[in-house]
XYZ file of C-alpha atoms in Angstrom:
537
model
C -9.012 23.012 -10.006
C -6.869 20.855 -7.772
C -6.176 18.196 -10.423
C -4.659 20.809 -12.729
C -0.854 20.812 -12.859
C 0.817 23.063 -10.319
C 2.206 25.977 -12.286
C 5.756 27.192 -11.917
C 5.540 30.107 -9.473
C 8.540 31.964 -10.980
C 9.186 33.868 -7.769
C 5.525 34.703 -7.218
C 4.565 36.946 -4.327
C 3.311 34.281 -1.946
C 4.831 32.617 1.141
C 6.732 29.337 0.990
C 8.262 28.391 4.363
C 7.721 28.947 8.088
C 9.909 31.891 9.033
C 9.262 31.699 12.771
C 6.463 31.192 15.258
C 4.958 33.175 18.110
C 4.033 31.733 21.484
C 1.898 33.271 24.208
C -0.466 30.992 26.080
C -2.927 29.202 23.788
C -3.947 31.538 20.958
C -7.183 30.798 19.092
C -7.776 33.511 16.472
C -5.831 36.349 14.829
C -6.370 39.582 12.920
C -4.061 42.178 11.351
C -4.657 45.896 11.562
C -5.078 47.660 8.217
C -1.358 48.365 7.755
C -0.160 44.974 8.953
C 2.064 46.533 11.606
C 0.125 45.019 14.522
C -1.248 41.496 14.940
C -3.994 40.857 17.500
C -4.611 37.368 18.880
C -7.394 36.053 21.104
C -6.383 33.464 23.691
C -8.061 30.513 25.387
C -8.009 32.260 28.780
C -10.197 35.154 27.587
C -7.358 37.654 27.188
C -6.048 39.284 24.007
C -2.471 40.051 23.041
C -1.215 42.551 20.452
C 2.074 41.747 18.719
C 4.292 44.349 17.090
C 4.678 42.510 13.804
C 7.821 44.395 12.801
C 9.791 43.302 15.866
C 7.768 40.164 16.753
C 7.456 41.460 20.304
C 4.370 41.921 22.467
C 3.159 45.523 22.317
C 0.193 45.230 24.687
C -1.879 42.696 26.584
C -5.622 43.202 27.051
C -6.440 41.342 30.250
C -10.128 40.765 30.965
C -10.961 39.687 34.532
C -14.630 39.274 33.592
C -13.941 36.682 30.877
C -12.414 33.258 31.443
C -13.716 31.615 28.267
C -11.859 31.270 24.970
C -11.924 34.114 22.451
C -13.804 33.033 19.305
C -13.004 36.006 17.040
C -11.121 39.286 17.100
C -11.534 42.362 14.901
C -9.844 45.771 14.491
C -11.665 49.022 13.862
C -10.869 50.883 10.651
C -8.058 53.043 12.017
C -6.880 50.691 14.746
C -8.195 52.555 17.798
C -10.493 49.760 18.928
C -10.581 45.973 19.065
C -13.722 43.849 19.334
C -13.405 40.390 20.888
C -16.151 37.762 21.062
C -15.856 34.929 23.576
C -17.346 31.520 24.286
C -19.125 32.898 27.373
C -21.507 34.751 24.978
C -19.815 38.104 25.596
C -18.717 40.911 23.293
C -15.987 43.238 24.563
C -14.854 46.469 22.921
C -11.330 47.621 23.867
C -9.491 50.912 23.613
C -6.174 49.821 22.089
C -3.958 52.674 23.312
C -5.267 52.781 26.881
C -5.785 49.017 27.125
C -9.159 49.595 28.764
C -12.620 48.209 28.090
C -15.000 50.636 26.385
C -18.039 48.405 26.569
C -19.179 44.866 27.215
C -22.433 43.099 26.417
C -23.696 39.536 26.767
C -25.802 37.837 24.089
C -28.266 34.962 24.231
C -26.081 32.826 21.964
C -22.348 32.212 21.711
C -20.914 34.485 18.979
C -18.710 32.605 16.533
C -17.692 35.764 14.707
C -18.064 39.491 15.305
C -17.091 42.302 12.924
C -17.058 46.047 13.590
C -18.724 48.395 11.125
C -16.012 49.293 8.562
C -17.426 52.675 7.579
C -16.694 54.461 10.859
C -13.428 55.313 12.564
C -15.030 54.814 16.008
C -17.750 52.219 15.390
C -20.298 51.326 18.051
C -22.252 48.754 16.043
C -21.086 45.342 14.910
C -22.258 42.317 12.952
C -22.412 39.085 14.966
C -22.824 35.505 13.721
C -24.013 33.334 16.656
C -23.800 29.547 16.892
C -27.475 28.669 16.536
C -29.395 31.767 15.531
C -29.558 34.252 12.695
C -26.886 36.966 12.296
C -27.622 40.180 14.145
C -26.601 43.804 14.352
C -25.514 44.675 17.906
C -25.298 48.182 19.320
C -22.311 48.010 21.670
C -23.356 51.213 23.424
C -26.889 50.197 24.413
C -26.555 46.423 24.034
C -29.622 46.245 21.760
C -29.716 43.580 19.038
C -31.452 43.486 15.664
C -31.845 40.058 14.063
C -31.264 39.932 10.318
C -33.344 37.788 7.939
C -31.732 34.579 6.672
C -34.289 33.632 4.026
C -36.695 35.256 1.592
C -39.617 37.168 3.112
C -42.190 34.748 1.671
C -41.400 32.256 4.492
C -43.443 34.386 6.866
C -41.466 36.699 9.111
C -38.277 36.662 7.037
C -36.402 34.520 9.518
C -35.361 30.905 9.251
C -38.323 28.468 9.188
C -39.140 26.956 12.604
C -39.400 23.442 11.179
C -37.122 20.833 12.718
C -36.825 18.933 9.443
C -33.367 18.836 7.964
C -32.481 20.295 4.597
C -31.550 18.204 1.578
C -27.857 18.059 2.516
C -28.609 16.832 6.047
C -27.879 20.074 7.864
C -30.036 21.414 10.683
C -32.198 24.490 10.044
C -30.058 26.631 12.343
C -26.543 25.943 11.254
C -24.001 28.709 11.995
C -24.763 31.360 9.390
C -22.056 33.381 7.648
C -22.327 37.131 7.175
C -20.081 40.108 6.410
C -20.229 43.844 5.731
C -19.299 45.222 2.326
C -16.361 47.635 2.080
C -18.150 50.694 3.487
C -20.670 48.878 5.677
C -23.915 50.081 4.085
C -24.882 46.511 3.085
C -24.680 43.122 4.801
C -24.181 39.923 2.798
C -25.643 36.836 4.514
C -25.060 33.237 3.409
C -27.736 30.855 4.658
C -28.092 27.079 4.967
C -29.997 26.859 1.664
C -27.005 28.039 -0.336
C -28.328 31.565 -0.904
C -26.534 34.892 -0.572
C -28.873 37.558 0.774
C -27.994 41.221 0.215
C -29.546 43.128 3.113
C -30.069 46.793 3.951
C -29.365 46.435 7.672
C -30.754 49.873 8.540
C -34.209 48.857 7.265
C -33.803 45.096 7.905
C -34.832 44.469 4.316
C -33.658 41.846 1.810
C -32.744 43.758 -1.355
C -31.352 40.912 -3.486
C -30.744 37.149 -3.496
C -28.126 35.103 -5.327
C -28.375 31.309 -5.521
C -25.032 29.552 -5.031
C -24.476 26.443 -7.224
C -25.002 23.254 -5.237
C -27.429 24.893 -2.755
C -25.202 23.838 0.140
C -24.657 25.477 3.527
C -22.434 28.559 3.318
C -19.872 28.480 6.154
C -17.662 31.518 5.466
C -17.985 34.828 3.650
C -15.364 37.553 3.254
C -14.781 40.496 0.914
C -11.427 41.296 -0.610
C -9.697 44.387 0.710
C -10.744 46.422 -2.321
C -14.355 45.274 -2.031
C -14.339 44.075 -5.634
C -14.600 40.327 -4.902
C -16.637 38.234 -2.463
C -15.429 34.808 -1.287
C -17.788 32.066 -0.077
C -16.975 28.681 1.441
C -19.709 26.050 1.247
C -20.321 22.607 2.694
C -19.895 21.107 -0.788
C -16.101 21.576 -0.292
C -15.926 24.420 -2.800
C -14.600 27.954 -2.462
C -16.277 30.390 -4.843
C -15.278 33.892 -5.864
C -17.983 36.364 -6.905
C -17.342 39.659 -8.610
C -19.105 42.606 -6.998
C -21.033 44.420 -9.728
C -22.226 47.230 -7.467
C -20.218 50.449 -7.127
C -17.768 50.186 -4.234
C -19.187 53.327 -2.652
C -22.911 54.047 -2.325
C -23.810 50.455 -3.150
C -27.079 50.809 -1.225
C -28.052 53.824 -3.329
C -27.449 51.831 -6.516
C -29.605 49.009 -5.130
C -32.466 51.395 -4.408
C -32.319 52.667 -7.984
C -32.441 49.108 -9.323
C -35.332 48.338 -7.004
C -37.411 51.253 -8.285
C -37.021 50.132 -11.887
C -38.491 46.658 -11.355
C -41.905 47.436 -9.935
C -43.660 45.124 -12.395
C -42.039 41.986 -10.876
C -43.306 40.236 -7.765
C -41.291 39.887 -4.546
C -39.254 36.721 -5.138
C -38.511 37.313 -8.801
C -37.663 40.915 -8.068
C -35.000 40.187 -5.419
C -33.489 37.420 -7.578
C -33.276 39.759 -10.556
C -31.653 42.439 -8.424
C -29.255 39.819 -7.024
C -28.059 38.947 -10.511
C -27.073 42.586 -11.001
C -25.083 42.600 -7.737
C -22.894 39.484 -7.900
C -21.462 37.401 -10.735
C -19.754 34.019 -10.227
C -16.103 34.494 -11.125
C -14.173 31.363 -10.107
C -14.440 28.079 -8.178
C -11.702 26.325 -6.183
C -11.883 22.771 -4.884
C -9.853 19.623 -4.297
C -11.270 17.170 -6.797
C -9.080 14.321 -5.516
C -9.155 14.382 -1.710
C -12.335 16.482 -1.426
C -11.243 18.264 1.753
C -13.333 20.795 3.608
C -11.879 24.299 3.814
C -11.276 26.438 6.873
C -10.764 30.202 7.217
C -10.333 31.009 3.478
C -9.367 34.583 2.605
C -7.778 36.868 -0.005
C -4.285 38.260 -0.107
C -3.889 41.970 0.571
C -4.008 42.892 -3.128
C -6.687 40.296 -3.961
C -4.436 38.444 -6.427
C -4.217 35.260 -4.361
C -6.731 33.083 -2.526
C -5.822 30.798 0.378
C -7.720 28.118 2.240
C -6.706 25.886 5.117
C -7.491 22.190 5.246
C -10.142 21.383 7.854
C -8.871 17.807 8.225
C -7.768 16.848 11.724
C -4.086 16.448 12.390
C -2.788 18.330 9.344
C -1.687 21.918 8.899
C -2.029 22.466 5.138
C -2.559 25.777 3.387
C -3.524 25.866 -0.307
C -2.702 28.954 -2.394
C -4.380 29.690 -5.729
C -4.010 32.610 -8.078
C -7.192 34.410 -9.021
C -7.252 32.636 -12.389
C -7.879 29.345 -10.576
C -4.421 27.712 -10.706
C -3.012 26.046 -7.625
C 0.446 27.564 -7.103
C 1.544 26.235 -3.712
C 0.644 23.838 -0.913
C 2.192 24.784 2.430
C 2.590 21.908 4.863
C 3.160 22.714 8.520
C 3.358 20.617 11.685
C 0.955 17.762 12.469
C -1.494 20.071 14.192
C -4.959 21.080 13.050
C -5.322 24.575 11.595
C -7.598 26.969 13.500
C -7.332 30.353 11.772
C -5.627 32.084 8.839
C -4.739 35.664 7.917
C -2.814 37.181 4.994
C -0.690 40.254 5.677
C -2.323 43.368 4.148
C 0.857 44.482 2.335
C 3.566 41.798 2.307
C 3.520 38.206 0.996
C 3.166 36.772 4.501
C 0.563 34.342 5.822
C -0.072 33.794 9.524
C -1.770 30.623 10.756
C -2.909 29.397 14.178
C -2.479 25.751 15.173
C -4.589 23.678 17.545
C -1.761 23.837 20.084
C -2.139 27.636 20.234
C 1.011 28.617 18.330
C 1.027 31.267 15.594
C 3.138 30.335 12.561
C 4.503 33.023 10.227
C 4.910 31.880 6.613
C 7.120 33.999 4.340
C 8.991 33.773 1.054
C 12.163 31.722 0.924
C 14.507 34.409 -0.379
C 17.770 33.357 -2.044
C 20.810 35.369 -1.046
C 22.450 37.144 -3.959
C 25.613 38.841 -2.805
C 26.408 40.151 -6.268
C 23.494 42.548 -5.830
C 25.800 44.697 -3.670
C 28.236 45.113 -6.603
C 26.293 46.212 -9.690
C 29.324 45.805 -11.993
C 30.012 42.277 -10.812
C 28.719 39.436 -12.928
C 27.909 36.150 -11.201
C 28.977 33.112 -13.246
C 27.278 29.738 -13.231
C 30.524 28.041 -14.243
C 34.112 28.980 -15.130
C 34.554 30.879 -18.359
C 37.716 31.836 -20.226
C 38.074 35.589 -20.282
C 40.303 37.598 -22.627
C 40.957 41.099 -21.410
C 40.949 44.055 -23.733
C 44.204 45.822 -24.492
C 43.139 49.105 -22.889
C 40.962 47.603 -20.176
C 43.199 48.628 -17.283
C 44.617 51.833 -18.793
C 44.225 55.081 -16.926
C 41.247 57.044 -18.187
C 41.976 60.597 -19.339
C 40.280 63.445 -17.522
C 37.912 64.095 -20.423
C 36.355 60.664 -20.041
C 35.799 60.810 -16.339
C 32.280 60.309 -15.106
C 30.345 63.525 -14.873
C 29.611 64.782 -11.407
C 26.082 64.454 -10.098
C 23.744 67.379 -10.554
C 22.296 66.889 -7.078
C 22.672 69.928 -4.883
C 24.071 68.672 -1.604
C 22.990 71.853 0.184
C 19.278 71.174 -0.372
C 17.330 70.051 2.682
C 16.154 66.464 2.637
C 12.489 65.898 3.495
C 12.336 63.128 6.081
C 8.850 63.933 7.396
C 6.617 63.366 4.377
C 5.339 59.789 4.163
C 4.969 58.393 0.675
C 1.579 56.921 -0.110
C 1.388 53.140 -0.230
C -0.050 51.812 -3.481
C -1.910 49.150 -1.504
C -4.172 51.804 0.039
C -6.498 54.209 -1.704
C -6.610 57.907 -0.851
C -9.921 57.464 0.951
C -8.316 54.906 3.277
C -5.563 57.240 4.481
C -6.033 58.856 7.883
C -3.694 60.879 10.055
C -5.433 59.438 13.115
C -4.562 55.855 12.249
C -2.631 53.840 14.831
C 0.238 51.922 13.261
C 2.471 51.256 16.266
C 2.067 51.132 20.006
C 4.586 52.531 22.496
C 6.539 50.031 24.563
C 4.907 49.291 27.899
C 7.349 47.136 29.894
C 6.064 45.126 32.836
C 7.505 46.407 36.142
C 9.570 43.865 38.054
C 11.295 43.679 41.402
C 14.687 45.441 41.340
C 17.748 43.313 40.670
C 15.568 40.313 39.915
C 17.761 39.038 37.122
C 21.124 40.055 38.583
C 21.702 36.826 40.478
C 20.682 34.474 37.713
C 23.494 32.651 36.022
C 24.221 31.540 32.461
C 21.627 31.668 29.731
C 18.808 32.198 32.248
C 20.011 35.736 32.937
C 20.623 36.339 29.259
C 17.148 35.227 28.253
C 15.453 37.108 31.058
C 17.301 40.317 30.214
C 16.273 39.941 26.591
C 12.621 39.486 27.520
C 12.529 42.377 29.988
C 14.323 44.813 27.690
C 11.630 44.439 25.067
C 13.782 42.479 22.609
C 11.513 40.085 20.705
C 14.105 37.375 20.173
C 16.754 35.929 22.401
C 19.874 34.324 20.982
C 18.640 30.839 21.767
C 15.157 31.520 20.494
C 16.429 33.186 17.339
C 18.146 29.990 16.314
C 14.886 28.086 16.591
C 12.726 30.785 15.019
C 10.839 31.174 18.306
C 9.679 34.618 19.355
C 9.954 35.045 23.108
C 7.692 37.390 25.033
C 7.759 38.738 28.538
C 5.399 36.113 29.893
C 7.717 33.313 28.823
C 10.547 34.373 31.113
C 12.262 31.342 32.667
C 11.996 33.040 36.035
C 8.254 32.461 36.060
C 7.095 29.156 37.404
C 10.444 28.508 39.112
C 9.987 27.068 42.617
C 12.126 28.048 45.586
C 14.399 25.030 45.387
C 15.120 25.615 41.737
C 15.831 29.250 42.434
C 18.294 28.312 45.139
C 20.035 25.781 42.893
C 20.689 28.418 40.251
C 21.869 30.975 42.739
C 18.652 32.989 42.612
C 18.319 33.169 46.401
C 17.042 36.746 46.297
C 14.025 35.989 44.176
C 12.100 35.369 47.408
C 12.889 36.628 50.886
C 13.556 33.730 53.228
C 11.492 33.753 56.419
C 12.728 32.595 59.849
C 10.985 29.346 60.874
C 8.728 29.488 63.914
C 9.536 27.819 67.295
C 6.991 25.063 66.610
C 8.664 24.207 63.321
C 12.055 24.125 65.031
C 10.763 21.671 67.714
C 9.331 19.358 65.041
C 12.631 19.367 63.167
C 14.546 18.477 66.418
C 12.202 15.559 67.120
C 12.607 14.339 63.532
C 16.390 14.363 63.900
C 16.227 12.439 67.212
C 14.018 9.710 65.723
C 16.277 9.248 62.736
C 19.356 9.014 64.992
C 17.694 6.344 67.162
C 16.959 4.231 64.085
C 20.550 4.584 63.007
C 21.933 3.556 66.501
C 23.353 -0.056 66.512
C 21.558 -2.635 68.668
C 23.085 -3.730 72.041
C 22.484 -7.431 71.268
C 24.895 -7.394 68.342
C 28.529 -8.325 69.060
């Protein structure tokens, strides 16, 4: 609860301050790959950019000439080979990350607000799409076919939302944007509708297997599973974030549902799906601001599921609230006076990345305190002066018998530098040798000797950007990551180039005879106006 006292974090593993920010056009949405080594961002111009998160440099740009509308969501495939981007022009584009080429593109009838690739396949060709004003659907990216999922119980007729234009009790329209997400292995889809119900759907059969009623019966705006698949987060219009515990087995959840379904044949349809729903999800915790009653935006879990974050949806403020899973508010992060657009927690490290309305990506990290005594284990750091009395034999030479024993390590043994230790944040089933963690540098070709004639910091900054260095000296002081597209040479007109000595940036052309005649006439006219009058003494 928000009115509970903020607990002492005691060096908790959550971010505290803005470490730096990334700038590349106007970015709208972000997503980490599974290891957190790459950060993908969708931009307002329809292109996508992939940042190397270790160096804060741009690893690849996915330029789409067919799309000029803003990217609404971006999603990685399981092992990082593909990226799915949805745009405001109703398009879905699947990219090959390594080649930087489009694998497929399809156009829907509605604008997709969110699109998620199937998590159970390394090379998925189907995705889950949540459009603006229609029910969620399964889209086959290969054929372009769509399958609409039910958003209410089957007893309403065809299983879809009722066609009535009457508003629900909370004033929302029948077709509000509906939230939906895959479970960990993608065999089930969880849909949150405008009646405050969570529908558990077998998307292969387009069948509602279970229903869970959310307290308050308000519109569900967001749904996301924790990385482990053990917890489900929902964000409702009643300004409350709820955490549900997943009672189904993490793997073969659909099989467990079918077994539960066969054991309840004596119940009718509605009672049966509600009973099954109660065996699938259990309400675990609620988070809300009881004082200011703010709406939440882009809530999500931390990588290990121990923390929950939610951004304030209020205009003009960039606030991020962090709770522990027990329900205590541990930190409120306050950024610049810009609305928050998207949030993501790093899969491994205590780092949060947020997108502002201005299109900047802010990186929040822990505020580490420097402890230089850590480099000298025998050195004790004192809070204040203390009187010290040395021992009589403290500085005596130690006899040979009391010398420290030599290490038993055999220095001739070969050291294994190839084997990668398993990360505790990932299970064995998540490990793949085919996974893409880093992308090779792909510098943009430029004209030869373009930066040679630039003077001062301009040359220094340009060299830094072209050499692939993520930070220049000036930008490093301001915490501003510079990319290749932000080179000061771009956008410089000819006069500015000449003033800074960059005369070779553009080849000067000889003016034509007509231009020369016009210039001569202009000079003659100006000289006649300057000539003194004969009438003056």
